[in-house]
PDB file of C-alpha atoms in Angstrom:
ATOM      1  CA  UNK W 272      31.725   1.776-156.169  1.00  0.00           C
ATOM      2  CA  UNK W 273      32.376   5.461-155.798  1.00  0.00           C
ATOM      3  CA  UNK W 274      33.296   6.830-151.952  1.00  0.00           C
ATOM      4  CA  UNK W 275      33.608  10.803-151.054  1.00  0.00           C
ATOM      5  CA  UNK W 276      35.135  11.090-147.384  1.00  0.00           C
ATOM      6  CA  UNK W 277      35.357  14.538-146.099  1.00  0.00           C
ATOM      7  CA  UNK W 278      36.781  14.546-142.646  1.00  0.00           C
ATOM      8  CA  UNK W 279      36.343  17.929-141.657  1.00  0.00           C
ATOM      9  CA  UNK W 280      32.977  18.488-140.246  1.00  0.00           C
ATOM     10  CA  UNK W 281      33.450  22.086-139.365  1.00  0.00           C
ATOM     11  CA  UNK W 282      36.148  24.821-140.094  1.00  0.00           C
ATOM     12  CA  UNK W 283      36.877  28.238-139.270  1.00  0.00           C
ATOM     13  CA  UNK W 284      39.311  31.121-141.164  1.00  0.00           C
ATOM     14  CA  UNK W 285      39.974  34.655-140.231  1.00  0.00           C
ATOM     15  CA  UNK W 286      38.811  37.216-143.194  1.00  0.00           C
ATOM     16  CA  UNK W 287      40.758  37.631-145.919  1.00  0.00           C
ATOM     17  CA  UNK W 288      42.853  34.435-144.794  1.00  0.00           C
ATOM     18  CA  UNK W 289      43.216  31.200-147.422  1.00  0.00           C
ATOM     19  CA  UNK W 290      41.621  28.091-146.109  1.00  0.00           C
ATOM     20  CA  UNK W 291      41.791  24.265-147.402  1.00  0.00           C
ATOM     21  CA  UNK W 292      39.299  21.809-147.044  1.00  0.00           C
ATOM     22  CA  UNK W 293      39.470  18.278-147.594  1.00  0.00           C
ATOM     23  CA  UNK W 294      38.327  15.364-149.533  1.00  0.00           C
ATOM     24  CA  UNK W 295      39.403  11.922-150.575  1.00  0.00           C
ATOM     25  CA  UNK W 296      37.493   9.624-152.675  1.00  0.00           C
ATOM     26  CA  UNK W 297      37.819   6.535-153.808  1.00  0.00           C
ATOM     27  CA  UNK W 298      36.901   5.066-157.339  1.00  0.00           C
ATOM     28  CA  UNK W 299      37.595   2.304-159.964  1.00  0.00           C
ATOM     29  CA  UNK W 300      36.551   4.111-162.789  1.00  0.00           C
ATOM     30  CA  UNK W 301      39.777   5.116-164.702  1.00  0.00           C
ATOM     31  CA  UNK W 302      38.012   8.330-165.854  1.00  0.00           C
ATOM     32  CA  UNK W 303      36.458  10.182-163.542  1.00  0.00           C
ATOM     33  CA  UNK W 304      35.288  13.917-162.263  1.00  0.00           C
ATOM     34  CA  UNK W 305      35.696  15.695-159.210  1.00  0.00           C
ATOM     35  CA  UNK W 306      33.481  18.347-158.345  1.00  0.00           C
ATOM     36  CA  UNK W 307      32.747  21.281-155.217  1.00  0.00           C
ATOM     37  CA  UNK W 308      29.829  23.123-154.756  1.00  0.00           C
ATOM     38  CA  UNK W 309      28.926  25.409-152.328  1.00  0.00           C
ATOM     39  CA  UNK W 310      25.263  25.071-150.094  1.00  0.00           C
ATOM     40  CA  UNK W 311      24.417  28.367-148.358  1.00  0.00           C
ATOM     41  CA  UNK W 312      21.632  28.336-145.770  1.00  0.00           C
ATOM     42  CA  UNK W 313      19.102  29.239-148.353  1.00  0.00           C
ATOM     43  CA  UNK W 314      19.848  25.354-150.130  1.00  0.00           C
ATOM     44  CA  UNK W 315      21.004  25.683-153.600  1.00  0.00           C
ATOM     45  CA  UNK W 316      23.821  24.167-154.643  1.00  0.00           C
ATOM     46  CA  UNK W 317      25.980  25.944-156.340  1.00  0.00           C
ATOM     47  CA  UNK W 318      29.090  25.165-158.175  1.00  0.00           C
ATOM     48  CA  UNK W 319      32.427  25.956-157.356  1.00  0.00           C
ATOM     49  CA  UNK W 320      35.184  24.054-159.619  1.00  0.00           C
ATOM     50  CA  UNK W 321      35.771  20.885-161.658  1.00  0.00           C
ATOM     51  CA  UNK W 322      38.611  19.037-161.758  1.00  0.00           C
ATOM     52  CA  UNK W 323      38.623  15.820-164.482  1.00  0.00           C
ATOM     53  CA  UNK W 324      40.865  12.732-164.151  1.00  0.00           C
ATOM     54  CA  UNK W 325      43.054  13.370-166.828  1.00  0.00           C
ATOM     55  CA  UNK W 326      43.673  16.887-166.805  1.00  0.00           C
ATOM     56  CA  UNK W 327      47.320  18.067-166.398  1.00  0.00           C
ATOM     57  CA  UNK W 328      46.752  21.226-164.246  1.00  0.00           C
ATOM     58  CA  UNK W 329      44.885  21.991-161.173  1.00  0.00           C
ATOM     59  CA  UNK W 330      42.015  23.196-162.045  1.00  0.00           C
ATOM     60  CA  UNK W 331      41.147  27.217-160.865  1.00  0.00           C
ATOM     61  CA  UNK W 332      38.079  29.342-160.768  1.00  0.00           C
ATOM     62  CA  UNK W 333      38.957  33.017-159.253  1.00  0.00           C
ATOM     63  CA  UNK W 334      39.607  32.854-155.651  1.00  0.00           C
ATOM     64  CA  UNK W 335      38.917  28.481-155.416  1.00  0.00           C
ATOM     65  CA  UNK W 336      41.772  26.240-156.657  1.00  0.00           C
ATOM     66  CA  UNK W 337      41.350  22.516-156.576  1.00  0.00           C
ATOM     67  CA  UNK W 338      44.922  20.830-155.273  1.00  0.00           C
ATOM     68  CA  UNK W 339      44.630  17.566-156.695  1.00  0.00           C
ATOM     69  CA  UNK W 340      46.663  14.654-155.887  1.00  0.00           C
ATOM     70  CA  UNK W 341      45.709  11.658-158.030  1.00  0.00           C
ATOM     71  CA  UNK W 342      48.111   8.836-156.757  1.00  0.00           C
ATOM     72  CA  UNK W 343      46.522  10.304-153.234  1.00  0.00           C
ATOM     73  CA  UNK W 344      43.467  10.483-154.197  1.00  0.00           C
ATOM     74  CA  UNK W 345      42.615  13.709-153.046  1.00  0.00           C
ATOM     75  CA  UNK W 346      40.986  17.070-154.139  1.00  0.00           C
ATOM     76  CA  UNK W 347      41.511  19.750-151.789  1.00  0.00           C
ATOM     77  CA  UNK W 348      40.052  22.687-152.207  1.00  0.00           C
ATOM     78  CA  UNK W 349      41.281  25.947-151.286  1.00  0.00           C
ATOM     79  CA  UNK W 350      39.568  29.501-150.804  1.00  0.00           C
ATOM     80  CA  UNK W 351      41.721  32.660-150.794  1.00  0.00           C
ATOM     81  CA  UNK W 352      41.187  35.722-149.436  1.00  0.00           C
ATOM     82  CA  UNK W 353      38.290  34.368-147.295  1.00  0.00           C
ATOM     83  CA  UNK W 354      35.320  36.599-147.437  1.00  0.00           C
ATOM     84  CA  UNK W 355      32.411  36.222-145.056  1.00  0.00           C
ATOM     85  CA  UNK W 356      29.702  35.167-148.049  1.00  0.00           C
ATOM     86  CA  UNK W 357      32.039  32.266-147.999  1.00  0.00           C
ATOM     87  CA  UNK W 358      30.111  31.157-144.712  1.00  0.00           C
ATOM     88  CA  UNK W 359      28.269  27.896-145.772  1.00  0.00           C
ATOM     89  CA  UNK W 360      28.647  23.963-145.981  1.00  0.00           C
ATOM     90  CA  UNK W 361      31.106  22.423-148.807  1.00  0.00           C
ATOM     91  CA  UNK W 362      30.471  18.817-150.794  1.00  0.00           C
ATOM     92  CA  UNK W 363      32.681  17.196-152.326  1.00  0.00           C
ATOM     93  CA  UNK W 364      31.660  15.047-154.870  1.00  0.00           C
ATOM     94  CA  UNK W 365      32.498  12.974-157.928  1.00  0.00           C
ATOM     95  CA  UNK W 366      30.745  11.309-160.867  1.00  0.00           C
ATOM     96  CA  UNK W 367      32.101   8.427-163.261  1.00  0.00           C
ATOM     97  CA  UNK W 368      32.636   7.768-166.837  1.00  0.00           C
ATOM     98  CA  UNK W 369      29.534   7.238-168.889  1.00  0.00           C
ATOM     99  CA  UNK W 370      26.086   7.670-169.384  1.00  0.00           C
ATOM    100  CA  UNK W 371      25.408   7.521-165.385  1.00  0.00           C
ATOM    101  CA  UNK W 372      25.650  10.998-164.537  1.00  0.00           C
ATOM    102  CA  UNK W 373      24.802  10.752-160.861  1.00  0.00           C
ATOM    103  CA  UNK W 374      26.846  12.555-158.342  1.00  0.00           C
ATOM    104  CA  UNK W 375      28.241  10.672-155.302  1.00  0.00           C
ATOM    105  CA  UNK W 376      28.469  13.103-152.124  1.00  0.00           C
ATOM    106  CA  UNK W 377      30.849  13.632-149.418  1.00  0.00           C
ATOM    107  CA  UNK W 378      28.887  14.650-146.288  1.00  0.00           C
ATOM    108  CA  UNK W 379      30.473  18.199-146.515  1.00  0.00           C
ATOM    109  CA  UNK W 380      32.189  20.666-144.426  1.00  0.00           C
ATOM    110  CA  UNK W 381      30.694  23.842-142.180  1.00  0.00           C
ATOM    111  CA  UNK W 382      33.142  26.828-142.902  1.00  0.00           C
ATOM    112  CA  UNK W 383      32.523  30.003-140.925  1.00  0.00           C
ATOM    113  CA  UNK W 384      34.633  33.315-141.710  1.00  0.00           C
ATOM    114  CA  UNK W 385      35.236  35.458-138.811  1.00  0.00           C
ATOM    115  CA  UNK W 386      35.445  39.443-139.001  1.00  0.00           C
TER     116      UNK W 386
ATOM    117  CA  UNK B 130      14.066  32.798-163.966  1.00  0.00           C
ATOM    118  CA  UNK B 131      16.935  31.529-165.957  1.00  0.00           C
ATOM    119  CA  UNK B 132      17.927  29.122-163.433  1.00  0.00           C
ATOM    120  CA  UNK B 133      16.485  25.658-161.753  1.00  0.00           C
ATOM    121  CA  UNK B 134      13.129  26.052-160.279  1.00  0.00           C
ATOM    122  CA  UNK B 135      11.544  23.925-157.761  1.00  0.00           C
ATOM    123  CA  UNK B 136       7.955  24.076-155.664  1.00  0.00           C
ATOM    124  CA  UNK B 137       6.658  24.104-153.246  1.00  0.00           C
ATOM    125  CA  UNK B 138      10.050  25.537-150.916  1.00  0.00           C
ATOM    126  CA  UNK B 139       8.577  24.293-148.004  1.00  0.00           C
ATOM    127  CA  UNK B 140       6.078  21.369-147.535  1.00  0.00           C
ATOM    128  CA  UNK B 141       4.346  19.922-144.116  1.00  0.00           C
ATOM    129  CA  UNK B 142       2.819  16.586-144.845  1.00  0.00           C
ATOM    130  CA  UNK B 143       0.420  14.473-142.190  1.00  0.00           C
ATOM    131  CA  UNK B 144       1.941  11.283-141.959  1.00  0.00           C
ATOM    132  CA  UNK B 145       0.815   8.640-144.889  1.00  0.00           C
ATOM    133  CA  UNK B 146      -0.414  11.824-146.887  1.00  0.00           C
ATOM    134  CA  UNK B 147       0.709  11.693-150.727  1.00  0.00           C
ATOM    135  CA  UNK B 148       3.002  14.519-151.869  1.00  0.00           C
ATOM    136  CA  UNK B 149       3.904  16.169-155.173  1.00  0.00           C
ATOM    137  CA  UNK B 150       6.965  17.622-155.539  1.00  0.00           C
ATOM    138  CA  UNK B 151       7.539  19.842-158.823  1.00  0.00           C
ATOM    139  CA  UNK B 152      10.803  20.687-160.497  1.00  0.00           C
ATOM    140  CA  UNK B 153      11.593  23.434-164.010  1.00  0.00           C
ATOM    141  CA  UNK B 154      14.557  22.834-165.499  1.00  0.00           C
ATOM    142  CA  UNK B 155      16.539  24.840-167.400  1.00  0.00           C
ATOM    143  CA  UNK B 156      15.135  25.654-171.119  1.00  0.00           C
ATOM    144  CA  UNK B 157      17.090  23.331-172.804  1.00  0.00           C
ATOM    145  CA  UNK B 158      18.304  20.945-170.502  1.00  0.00           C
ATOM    146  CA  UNK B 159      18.676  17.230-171.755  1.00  0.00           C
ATOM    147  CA  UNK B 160      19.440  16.044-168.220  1.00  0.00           C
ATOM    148  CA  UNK B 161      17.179  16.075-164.807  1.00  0.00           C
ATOM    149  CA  UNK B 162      18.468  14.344-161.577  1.00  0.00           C
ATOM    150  CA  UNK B 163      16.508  14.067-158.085  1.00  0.00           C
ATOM    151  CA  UNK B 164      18.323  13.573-154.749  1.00  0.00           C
ATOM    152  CA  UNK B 165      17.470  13.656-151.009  1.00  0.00           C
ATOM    153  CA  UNK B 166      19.211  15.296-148.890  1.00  0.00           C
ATOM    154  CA  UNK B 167      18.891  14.308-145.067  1.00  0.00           C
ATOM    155  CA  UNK B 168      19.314  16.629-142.288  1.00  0.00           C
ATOM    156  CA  UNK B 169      23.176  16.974-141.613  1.00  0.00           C
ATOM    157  CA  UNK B 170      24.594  14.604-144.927  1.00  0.00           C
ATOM    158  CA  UNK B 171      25.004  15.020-148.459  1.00  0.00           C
ATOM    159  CA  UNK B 172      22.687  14.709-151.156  1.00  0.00           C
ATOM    160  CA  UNK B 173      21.797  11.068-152.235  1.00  0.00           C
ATOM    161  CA  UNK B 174      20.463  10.304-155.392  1.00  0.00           C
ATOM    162  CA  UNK B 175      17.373   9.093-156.364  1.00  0.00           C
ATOM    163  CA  UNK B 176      16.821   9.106-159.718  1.00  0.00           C
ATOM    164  CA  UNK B 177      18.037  10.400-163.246  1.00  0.00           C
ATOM    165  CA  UNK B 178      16.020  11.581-166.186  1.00  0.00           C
ATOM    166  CA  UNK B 179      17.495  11.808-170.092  1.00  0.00           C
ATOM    167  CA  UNK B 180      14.492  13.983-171.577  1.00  0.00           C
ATOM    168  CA  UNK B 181      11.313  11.908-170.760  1.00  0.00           C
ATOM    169  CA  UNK B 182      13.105   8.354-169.936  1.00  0.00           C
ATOM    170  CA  UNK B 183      14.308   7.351-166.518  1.00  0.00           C
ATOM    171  CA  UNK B 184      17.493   5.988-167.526  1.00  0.00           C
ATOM    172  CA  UNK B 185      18.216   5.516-163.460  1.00  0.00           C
ATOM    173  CA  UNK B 186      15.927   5.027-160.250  1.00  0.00           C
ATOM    174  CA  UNK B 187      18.152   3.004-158.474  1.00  0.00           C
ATOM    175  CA  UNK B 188      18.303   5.063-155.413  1.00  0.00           C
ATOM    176  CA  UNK B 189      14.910   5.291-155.170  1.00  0.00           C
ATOM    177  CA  UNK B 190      14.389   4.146-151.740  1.00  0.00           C
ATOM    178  CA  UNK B 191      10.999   2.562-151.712  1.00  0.00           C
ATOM    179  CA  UNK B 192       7.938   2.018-154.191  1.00  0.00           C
ATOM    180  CA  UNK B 193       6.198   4.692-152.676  1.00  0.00           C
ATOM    181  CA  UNK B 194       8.532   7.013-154.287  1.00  0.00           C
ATOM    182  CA  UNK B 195       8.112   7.735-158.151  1.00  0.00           C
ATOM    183  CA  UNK B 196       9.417  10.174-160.505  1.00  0.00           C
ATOM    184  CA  UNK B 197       7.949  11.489-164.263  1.00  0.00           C
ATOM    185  CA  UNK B 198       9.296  13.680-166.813  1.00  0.00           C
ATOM    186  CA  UNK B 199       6.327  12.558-169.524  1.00  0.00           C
ATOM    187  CA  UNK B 200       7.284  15.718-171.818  1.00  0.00           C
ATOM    188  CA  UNK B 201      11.201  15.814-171.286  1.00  0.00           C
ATOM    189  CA  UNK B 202      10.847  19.047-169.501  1.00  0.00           C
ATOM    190  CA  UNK B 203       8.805  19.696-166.193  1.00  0.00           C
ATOM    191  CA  UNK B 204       9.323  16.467-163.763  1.00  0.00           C
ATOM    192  CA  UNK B 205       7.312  15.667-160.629  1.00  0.00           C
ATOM    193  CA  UNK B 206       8.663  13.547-157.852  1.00  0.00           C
ATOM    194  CA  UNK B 207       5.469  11.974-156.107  1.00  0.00           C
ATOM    195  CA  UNK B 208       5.913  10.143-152.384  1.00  0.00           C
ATOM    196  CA  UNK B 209       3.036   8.069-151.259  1.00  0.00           C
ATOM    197  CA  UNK B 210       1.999   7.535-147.937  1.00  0.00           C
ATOM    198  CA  UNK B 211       4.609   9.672-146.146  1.00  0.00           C
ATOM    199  CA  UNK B 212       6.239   8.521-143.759  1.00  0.00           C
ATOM    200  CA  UNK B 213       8.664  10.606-140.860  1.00  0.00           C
ATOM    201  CA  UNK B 214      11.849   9.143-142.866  1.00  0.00           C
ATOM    202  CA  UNK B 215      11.224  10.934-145.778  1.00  0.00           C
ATOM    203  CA  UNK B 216      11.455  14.612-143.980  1.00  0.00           C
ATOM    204  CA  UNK B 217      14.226  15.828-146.286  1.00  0.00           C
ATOM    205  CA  UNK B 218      15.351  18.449-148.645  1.00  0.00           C
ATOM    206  CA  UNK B 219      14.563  17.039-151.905  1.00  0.00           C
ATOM    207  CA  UNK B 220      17.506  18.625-154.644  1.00  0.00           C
ATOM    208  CA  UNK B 221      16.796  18.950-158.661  1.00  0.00           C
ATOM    209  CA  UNK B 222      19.370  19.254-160.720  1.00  0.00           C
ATOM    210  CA  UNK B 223      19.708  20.185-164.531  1.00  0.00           C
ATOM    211  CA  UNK B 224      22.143  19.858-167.165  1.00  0.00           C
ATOM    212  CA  UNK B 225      22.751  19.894-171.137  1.00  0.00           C
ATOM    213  CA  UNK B 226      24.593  16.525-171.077  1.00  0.00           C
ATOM    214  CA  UNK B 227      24.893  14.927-173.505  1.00  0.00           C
ATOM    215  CA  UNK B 228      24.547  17.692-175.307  1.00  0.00           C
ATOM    216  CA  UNK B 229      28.025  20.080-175.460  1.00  0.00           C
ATOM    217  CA  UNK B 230      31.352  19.382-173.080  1.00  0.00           C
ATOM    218  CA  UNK B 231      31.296  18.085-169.901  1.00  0.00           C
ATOM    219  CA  UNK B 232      29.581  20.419-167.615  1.00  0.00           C
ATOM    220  CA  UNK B 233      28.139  20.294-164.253  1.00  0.00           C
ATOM    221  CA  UNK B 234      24.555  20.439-162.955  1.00  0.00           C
ATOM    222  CA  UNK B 235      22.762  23.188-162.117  1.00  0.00           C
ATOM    223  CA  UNK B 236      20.525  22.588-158.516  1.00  0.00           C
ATOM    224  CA  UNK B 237      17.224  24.059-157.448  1.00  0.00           C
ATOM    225  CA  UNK B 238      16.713  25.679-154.042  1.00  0.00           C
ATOM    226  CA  UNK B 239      14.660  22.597-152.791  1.00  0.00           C
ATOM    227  CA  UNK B 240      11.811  21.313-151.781  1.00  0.00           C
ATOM    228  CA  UNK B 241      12.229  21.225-147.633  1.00  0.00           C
ATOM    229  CA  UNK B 242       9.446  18.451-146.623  1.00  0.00           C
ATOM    230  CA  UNK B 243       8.940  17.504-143.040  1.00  0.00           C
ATOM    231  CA  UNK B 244       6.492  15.345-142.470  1.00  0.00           C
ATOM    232  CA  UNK B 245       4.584  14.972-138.954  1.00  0.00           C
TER     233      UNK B 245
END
């Protein structure tokens, strides 16, 4: 079984400040993919980064960067240069090898910028 | 729009009234997942769609919930009987798999049902 645990429930960063926000899962696929997305107050999801099992590099998408630590467990992501559209809930999640595509969720972190 | 559409946004249902719950994909899209997302937690998913066969309902939480995609394209998520437990956002997602690399899926705004 596949476990997301995101201990952070809420976080707050000065503008233009970097930020990290947890997650560790917890899987016994051997391939697997990590994934953030982002949930403003209007509901959408919407994706941030991916990070696969067996990739050599951290993955990076403009200001997000994925710190991933595999014999941790973890995939941390962090947001530079915090900008207050960043305001908004963050889930973790991951999804195994295969032909079952589901996503398993963390329950997510509340970041709020400050001016 | 060129992105994941779902209707209605917002839904009020009596209690043990039947609700239809409509999701548009993106052209293209080989995969359609559903998932519920309770007040406060992450999404949890319900059930998976590879053009018009449910390859997965295993979250589906009761049989009064039920899922189509009968032309690999539009799907409808039906809940019978409603009761206050299933107040929820309810998420679609789309995506190309299998077709082309691995890629992630694309979500609707939701459907935002209370039900009282």
């Amino acid at each position: 079984a596949q476990k997301i645990t995101q201990t952070q429930p809420g976080m707050f960063v000065q503008e233009k400040e970097a930020v990290t926000l947890d997650c560790t899962y917890d899987t016994s696929d051997p391939s697997y993919g990590l994934f953030w997305y982002k949930q403003p107050s209007s509901g959408e999801m919407i994706f941030l980064i991916y990070q696969g099992s067996y990739d050599q590099q951290n993955a990076t998408e403009g200001r997000y960067s994925l710190n991933f630590q595999k014999a941790r467990k973890s995939a941390n992501l962090v947001i530079s240069a915090s900008q207050l559209g960043d305001s908004a809930m963050y889930f973790c999640a991951t999804r195994g090898a295969g032909n079952n595509r589901k996503l398993i969720w963390g329950l997510g972190t509340s970041l709020a910028v400050n001016p | 729009g060129a992105g994941v559409s779902q209707s209605p946004r917002y839904k009020v249902a009596k209690r043990g009234q039947d609700v239809a719950l409509r999701c548009d994909p993106i052209s293209g899209h080989v995969s359609l997942f559903w998932y519920q997302q309770a007040l406060g937690q992450g999404p949890e998913f319900l059930t998976y769609f590879q053009n018009e066969a449910q390859l997965d309902k295993s979250g589906l939480p009761s049989d009064r919930f039920f899922a189509e995609r009968p032309e690999g394209s539009v799907s409808t998520l039906k809940i019978q009987r409603t009761q206050q437990e299933d107040s929820a956002v309810y998420l679609c997602a789309s995506s190309p798999f299998p077709k082309g690399a691995n890629t992630e899926a694309f979500f609707g705004q939701g459907t935002r049902l209370t039900v009282v």
